mmCIF file of C-alpha atoms in Angstrom:
data_model
loop_
_atom_site.group_PDB
_atom_site.id
_atom_site.type_symbol
_atom_site.label_atom_id
_atom_site.label_comp_id
_atom_site.label_asym_id
_atom_site.label_seq_id
_atom_site.Cartn_x
_atom_site.Cartn_y
_atom_site.Cartn_z
ATOM 1 C CA SER A 1 -172.378 98.574 -17.684
ATOM 2 C CA GLN A 2 -171.694 94.869 -18.358
ATOM 3 C CA GLN A 3 -170.214 93.044 -15.257
ATOM 4 C CA GLY A 4 -168.526 90.347 -16.577
ATOM 5 C CA GLU A 5 -166.795 90.028 -19.435
ATOM 6 C CA GLU A 6 -165.658 87.106 -21.399
ATOM 7 C CA ASP A 7 -162.024 86.286 -23.498
ATOM 8 C CA PRO A 8 -161.742 85.092 -25.887
ATOM 9 C CA GLN A 9 -163.969 87.039 -28.160
ATOM 10 C CA ALA A 10 -164.169 84.028 -29.970
ATOM 11 C CA LEU A 11 -162.278 80.607 -30.512
ATOM 12 C CA SER A 12 -161.735 78.128 -33.009
ATOM 13 C CA ILE A 13 -161.027 74.370 -32.163
ATOM 14 C CA GLN A 14 -160.872 70.628 -33.416
ATOM 15 C CA GLU A 15 -163.734 67.947 -32.891
ATOM 16 C CA GLY A 16 -162.310 66.297 -30.011
ATOM 17 C CA GLU A 17 -160.012 68.819 -27.698
ATOM 18 C CA ASN A 18 -160.499 71.146 -24.995
ATOM 19 C CA ALA A 19 -162.162 74.370 -25.261
ATOM 20 C CA THR A 20 -161.573 77.132 -22.326
ATOM 21 C CA MET A 21 -163.033 80.262 -21.449
ATOM 22 C CA ASN A 22 -163.296 82.940 -19.297
ATOM 23 C CA CYS A 23 -165.028 85.106 -17.920
ATOM 24 C CA SER A 24 -164.238 88.174 -15.742
ATOM 25 C CA TYR A 25 -166.177 90.353 -13.567
ATOM 26 C CA LYS A 26 -165.940 94.150 -11.363
ATOM 27 C CA THR A 27 -168.097 93.665 -8.194
ATOM 28 C CA SER A 28 -168.757 91.322 -5.123
ATOM 29 C CA ILE A 29 -171.564 88.431 -6.763
ATOM 30 C CA ASN A 30 -173.644 86.277 -5.093
ATOM 31 C CA ASN A 31 -172.916 83.636 -7.731
ATOM 32 C CA LEU A 32 -171.740 83.115 -11.565
ATOM 33 C CA GLN A 33 -173.551 81.208 -14.302
ATOM 34 C CA TRP A 34 -173.151 80.732 -17.059
ATOM 35 C CA TYR A 35 -175.321 80.279 -20.666
ATOM 36 C CA ARG A 36 -175.115 78.937 -24.466
ATOM 37 C CA GLN A 37 -177.208 80.269 -26.943
ATOM 38 C CA ASN A 38 -177.675 78.445 -30.580
ATOM 39 C CA SER A 39 -177.806 80.628 -33.690
ATOM 40 C CA GLY A 40 -180.228 82.872 -33.525
ATOM 41 C CA ARG A 41 -182.175 81.234 -30.491
ATOM 42 C CA GLY A 42 -182.727 82.108 -26.927
ATOM 43 C CA LEU A 43 -179.841 81.144 -23.707
ATOM 44 C CA VAL A 44 -179.805 78.346 -22.413
ATOM 45 C CA HIS A 45 -178.546 77.497 -18.480
ATOM 46 C CA LEU A 46 -175.346 75.296 -18.113
ATOM 47 C CA ILE A 47 -173.861 75.740 -14.783
ATOM 48 C CA LEU A 48 -174.662 78.306 -11.274
ATOM 49 C CA ILE A 49 -171.741 78.091 -9.139
ATOM 50 C CA ARG A 50 -172.151 80.159 -6.075
ATOM 51 C CA SER A 51 -169.401 82.716 -4.343
ATOM 52 C CA ASN A 52 -168.769 79.837 -2.082
ATOM 53 C CA GLU A 53 -167.908 77.475 -5.152
ATOM 54 C CA ARG A 54 -164.548 76.880 -5.964
ATOM 55 C CA GLU A 55 -165.332 73.803 -8.976
ATOM 56 C CA LYS A 56 -168.170 72.972 -10.540
ATOM 57 C CA HIS A 57 -168.891 69.829 -12.390
ATOM 58 C CA SER A 58 -171.738 68.955 -14.652
ATOM 59 C CA GLY A 59 -171.304 66.435 -17.892
ATOM 60 C CA ARG A 60 -168.393 67.494 -20.491
ATOM 61 C CA LEU A 61 -168.493 70.550 -18.756
ATOM 62 C CA ARG A 62 -166.360 72.263 -15.653
ATOM 63 C CA VAL A 63 -166.555 75.741 -14.737
ATOM 64 C CA THR A 64 -164.091 77.064 -11.953
ATOM 65 C CA LEU A 65 -164.698 80.736 -9.802
ATOM 66 C CA ASP A 66 -161.608 82.467 -8.468
ATOM 67 C CA THR A 67 -163.788 85.193 -6.176
ATOM 68 C CA SER A 68 -160.590 86.646 -5.242
ATOM 69 C CA LYS A 69 -158.795 87.394 -8.774
ATOM 70 C CA LYS A 70 -162.826 88.130 -9.913
ATOM 71 C CA SER A 71 -162.779 85.685 -12.147
ATOM 72 C CA SER A 72 -164.094 82.164 -13.706
ATOM 73 C CA SER A 73 -163.542 80.223 -16.781
ATOM 74 C CA LEU A 74 -164.812 77.098 -18.443
ATOM 75 C CA LEU A 75 -163.710 74.472 -20.189
ATOM 76 C CA ILE A 76 -165.534 71.850 -21.965
ATOM 77 C CA THR A 77 -163.956 68.836 -22.425
ATOM 78 C CA ALA A 78 -163.568 66.093 -25.916
ATOM 79 C CA SER A 79 -165.404 68.427 -27.823
ATOM 80 C CA ARG A 80 -168.669 68.245 -30.212
ATOM 81 C CA ALA A 81 -169.884 69.764 -33.301
ATOM 82 C CA ALA A 82 -172.281 70.436 -31.749
ATOM 83 C CA ASP A 83 -171.376 72.775 -28.827
ATOM 84 C CA THR A 84 -170.678 75.441 -31.424
ATOM 85 C CA ALA A 85 -172.321 78.542 -30.011
ATOM 86 C CA SER A 86 -172.220 81.492 -27.675
ATOM 87 C CA TYR A 87 -171.165 81.143 -24.669
ATOM 88 C CA PHE A 88 -172.151 83.185 -22.135
ATOM 89 C CA CYS A 89 -171.494 84.597 -18.760
ATOM 90 C CA ALA A 90 -173.525 86.379 -16.316
ATOM 91 C CA THR A 91 -173.594 87.439 -12.363
ATOM 92 C CA ASP A 92 -175.937 89.126 -9.943
ATOM 93 C CA ARG A 93 -174.672 91.748 -7.588
ATOM 94 C CA GLU A 94 -174.395 91.215 -4.012
ATOM 95 C CA TYR A 95 -178.585 91.744 -2.864
ATOM 96 C CA GLY A 96 -179.221 91.907 -6.282
ATOM 97 C CA ASN A 97 -181.789 90.733 -7.914
ATOM 98 C CA LYS A 98 -180.943 90.820 -11.639
ATOM 99 C CA LEU A 99 -178.281 89.128 -13.855
ATOM 100 C CA VAL A 100 -175.684 90.907 -15.809
ATOM 101 C CA PHE A 101 -174.241 89.319 -18.959
ATOM 102 C CA GLY A 102 -171.071 90.183 -20.652
ATOM 103 C CA ALA A 103 -170.271 90.107 -24.626
ATOM 104 C CA GLY A 104 -169.612 86.036 -24.808
ATOM 105 C CA THR A 105 -167.615 83.741 -26.327
ATOM 106 C CA ILE A 106 -167.928 82.453 -30.123
ATOM 107 C CA LEU A 107 -167.056 78.531 -29.620
ATOM 108 C CA ARG A 108 -166.792 76.527 -33.063
ATOM 109 C CA VAL A 109 -165.930 74.125 -33.130
ATOM 110 C CA LYS A 110 -164.537 72.027 -36.521
ATOM 111 C CA SER A 111 -165.948 68.687 -37.233
ATOM 112 C CA SER B 1 -193.379 71.600 -15.973
ATOM 113 C CA GLN B 2 -192.926 75.074 -17.259
ATOM 114 C CA THR B 3 -192.941 76.671 -20.260
ATOM 115 C CA ILE B 4 -192.233 80.257 -22.249
ATOM 116 C CA HIS B 5 -194.148 81.558 -24.907
ATOM 117 C CA GLN B 6 -192.830 84.146 -26.916
ATOM 118 C CA TRP B 7 -194.303 85.538 -30.075
ATOM 119 C CA PRO B 8 -193.686 86.583 -32.981
ATOM 120 C CA ALA B 9 -190.915 85.638 -33.279
ATOM 121 C CA THR B 10 -190.179 88.008 -36.735
ATOM 122 C CA LEU B 11 -191.238 91.191 -37.193
ATOM 123 C CA VAL B 12 -190.410 93.875 -39.217
ATOM 124 C CA GLN B 13 -191.301 97.660 -38.363
ATOM 125 C CA PRO B 14 -191.592 101.028 -40.250
ATOM 126 C CA VAL B 15 -190.021 104.004 -38.105
ATOM 127 C CA GLY B 16 -192.967 105.713 -36.093
ATOM 128 C CA SER B 17 -195.257 102.226 -35.413
ATOM 129 C CA PRO B 18 -196.113 101.362 -32.244
ATOM 130 C CA LEU B 19 -194.944 98.025 -30.661
ATOM 131 C CA SER B 20 -195.769 95.117 -28.725
ATOM 132 C CA LEU B 21 -193.850 92.004 -27.729
ATOM 133 C CA GLU B 22 -195.593 88.970 -25.695
ATOM 134 C CA CYS B 23 -194.090 86.605 -23.642
ATOM 135 C CA THR B 24 -195.942 84.019 -21.612
ATOM 136 C CA VAL B 25 -195.284 81.768 -18.737
ATOM 137 C CA GLU B 26 -196.241 78.570 -18.031
ATOM 138 C CA GLY B 27 -196.171 75.887 -15.195
ATOM 139 C CA THR B 28 -195.331 78.541 -11.894
ATOM 140 C CA SER B 29 -197.032 80.723 -10.064
ATOM 141 C CA ASN B 30 -195.388 84.260 -9.221
ATOM 142 C CA PRO B 31 -192.066 83.905 -11.975
ATOM 143 C CA ASN B 32 -189.981 86.987 -11.662
ATOM 144 C CA LEU B 33 -189.968 88.515 -15.341
ATOM 145 C CA TYR B 34 -187.349 89.751 -17.488
ATOM 146 C CA TRP B 35 -186.745 91.757 -20.958
ATOM 147 C CA TYR B 36 -183.093 91.894 -22.540
ATOM 148 C CA ARG B 37 -181.924 92.601 -26.072
ATOM 149 C CA GLN B 38 -179.143 91.557 -28.060
ATOM 150 C CA ALA B 39 -177.676 93.206 -31.283
ATOM 151 C CA ALA B 40 -175.597 91.711 -33.524
ATOM 152 C CA GLY B 41 -173.071 90.088 -32.234
ATOM 153 C CA ARG B 42 -173.709 91.779 -29.019
ATOM 154 C CA GLY B 43 -173.543 90.385 -24.680
ATOM 155 C CA LEU B 44 -177.476 91.139 -23.385
ATOM 156 C CA GLN B 45 -178.742 94.265 -21.990
ATOM 157 C CA LEU B 46 -181.332 94.302 -19.436
ATOM 158 C CA LEU B 47 -184.195 95.816 -20.225
ATOM 159 C CA PHE B 48 -186.700 95.981 -17.137
ATOM 160 C CA TYR B 49 -187.522 93.567 -14.872
ATOM 161 C CA SER B 50 -189.775 92.363 -12.931
ATOM 162 C CA VAL B 51 -191.027 90.668 -10.138
ATOM 163 C CA GLY B 52 -194.694 91.017 -9.583
ATOM 164 C CA ILE B 53 -197.883 92.100 -11.097
ATOM 165 C CA GLY B 54 -197.688 96.258 -11.846
ATOM 166 C CA GLN B 55 -194.132 95.899 -10.468
ATOM 167 C CA ILE B 56 -192.482 96.953 -13.293
ATOM 168 C CA SER B 57 -188.291 98.157 -12.989
ATOM 169 C CA SER B 58 -186.825 99.945 -15.942
ATOM 170 C CA GLU B 59 -182.951 99.319 -16.329
ATOM 171 C CA VAL B 60 -182.777 101.942 -19.543
ATOM 172 C CA PRO B 61 -184.255 105.058 -20.308
ATOM 173 C CA GLN B 62 -185.377 104.786 -24.046
ATOM 174 C CA ASN B 63 -188.235 104.257 -25.994
ATOM 175 C CA LEU B 64 -189.890 100.785 -24.352
ATOM 176 C CA SER B 65 -191.693 100.583 -21.432
ATOM 177 C CA ALA B 66 -192.983 97.251 -19.764
ATOM 178 C CA SER B 67 -196.276 96.131 -18.497
ATOM 179 C CA ARG B 68 -197.224 92.853 -16.611
ATOM 180 C CA PRO B 69 -201.000 92.911 -16.835
ATOM 181 C CA GLN B 70 -201.591 89.362 -15.054
ATOM 182 C CA ASP B 71 -198.788 87.383 -12.961
ATOM 183 C CA ARG B 72 -197.647 85.365 -15.669
ATOM 184 C CA GLN B 73 -197.401 88.279 -19.218
ATOM 185 C CA PHE B 74 -195.044 90.827 -19.469
ATOM 186 C CA ILE B 75 -195.802 92.837 -22.313
ATOM 187 C CA LEU B 76 -193.131 94.859 -24.032
ATOM 188 C CA SER B 77 -194.838 98.270 -25.864
ATOM 189 C CA SER B 78 -193.013 101.374 -27.657
ATOM 190 C CA LYS B 79 -195.579 103.550 -28.795
ATOM 191 C CA LYS B 80 -193.134 104.936 -31.904
ATOM 192 C CA LEU B 81 -190.437 102.447 -32.845
ATOM 193 C CA LEU B 82 -186.719 104.120 -33.830
ATOM 194 C CA LEU B 83 -184.408 102.446 -35.988
ATOM 195 C CA SER B 84 -182.626 101.834 -33.376
ATOM 196 C CA ASP B 85 -184.571 99.745 -31.571
ATOM 197 C CA SER B 86 -183.826 97.520 -33.833
ATOM 198 C CA GLY B 87 -182.590 94.142 -32.292
ATOM 199 C CA PHE B 88 -183.350 90.451 -30.317
ATOM 200 C CA TYR B 89 -185.285 90.255 -27.580
ATOM 201 C CA LEU B 90 -185.209 88.226 -25.630
ATOM 202 C CA CYS B 91 -187.969 87.363 -22.558
ATOM 203 C CA ALA B 92 -186.929 85.776 -19.736
ATOM 204 C CA TRP B 93 -188.341 84.130 -16.383
ATOM 205 C CA SER B 94 -187.022 82.911 -13.200
ATOM 206 C CA VAL B 95 -188.254 81.304 -9.856
ATOM 207 C CA ARG B 96 -186.169 83.809 -7.357
ATOM 208 C CA ALA B 97 -184.240 86.744 -9.043
ATOM 209 C CA GLY B 98 -180.728 86.196 -8.738
ATOM 210 C CA VAL B 99 -179.717 83.841 -7.834
ATOM 211 C CA SER B 100 -181.859 80.796 -10.560
ATOM 212 C CA PRO B 101 -181.326 80.825 -13.896
ATOM 213 C CA LEU B 102 -182.852 82.489 -16.057
ATOM 214 C CA HIS B 103 -185.135 80.991 -18.557
ATOM 215 C CA PHE B 104 -185.098 82.707 -22.132
ATOM 216 C CA GLY B 105 -187.434 82.227 -24.856
ATOM 217 C CA ASN B 106 -187.171 81.977 -28.317
ATOM 218 C CA GLY B 107 -186.429 85.956 -28.995
ATOM 219 C CA THR B 108 -188.112 87.936 -31.497
ATOM 220 C CA ARG B 109 -185.944 89.503 -33.990
ATOM 221 C CA LEU B 110 -187.255 93.605 -34.185
ATOM 222 C CA THR B 111 -186.200 95.006 -37.928
ATOM 223 C CA VAL B 112 -187.211 98.721 -37.453
ATOM 224 C CA THR B 113 -186.860 99.959 -41.032
#
């Protein structure tokens, strides 16, 4: 069964706007990760946030984690057409040894 | 630097035929290895993972099997393919299971006809 569920399923924005994607999960975790997938390709790791962290930045990416609400958000600022891709959150179960992925958010950035 | 190779990129196979997909990792030792399947427009489903040679854990009972004959080689197989086996198969590796990022291959698009 899927652990993470992304919201929205699809998002269409104009270049330069910010994009926010959300992820909810059900059980305790050690960390939460975000990945990006361009059409027909493998996934690329973006950022990992540990359960004791609340916010993490990497370039134009900002990830927040609220363990009390079992949710995370990925913010992409000043989006570019090249950001068009699917974005997935993935969680490991506490003391688990594998990642479980959500269904993903399809982001389209229009130029 | 570490690299992961997965082949073939695309494959069209008739129902009932066998399958063998291969994945190899270079530049690291004793990686954790994973096979995922992605249906069209869906998330990833973990099929198998391995923490060492000869050690395979299956997540979903199905028509597929996996083997790890060498430290950095992971093979996905089937004796007789079903239509429902169609999908995008992704191999991945990590340094430490569950707490470090996964590094994915470029995937194999399998169509069973």
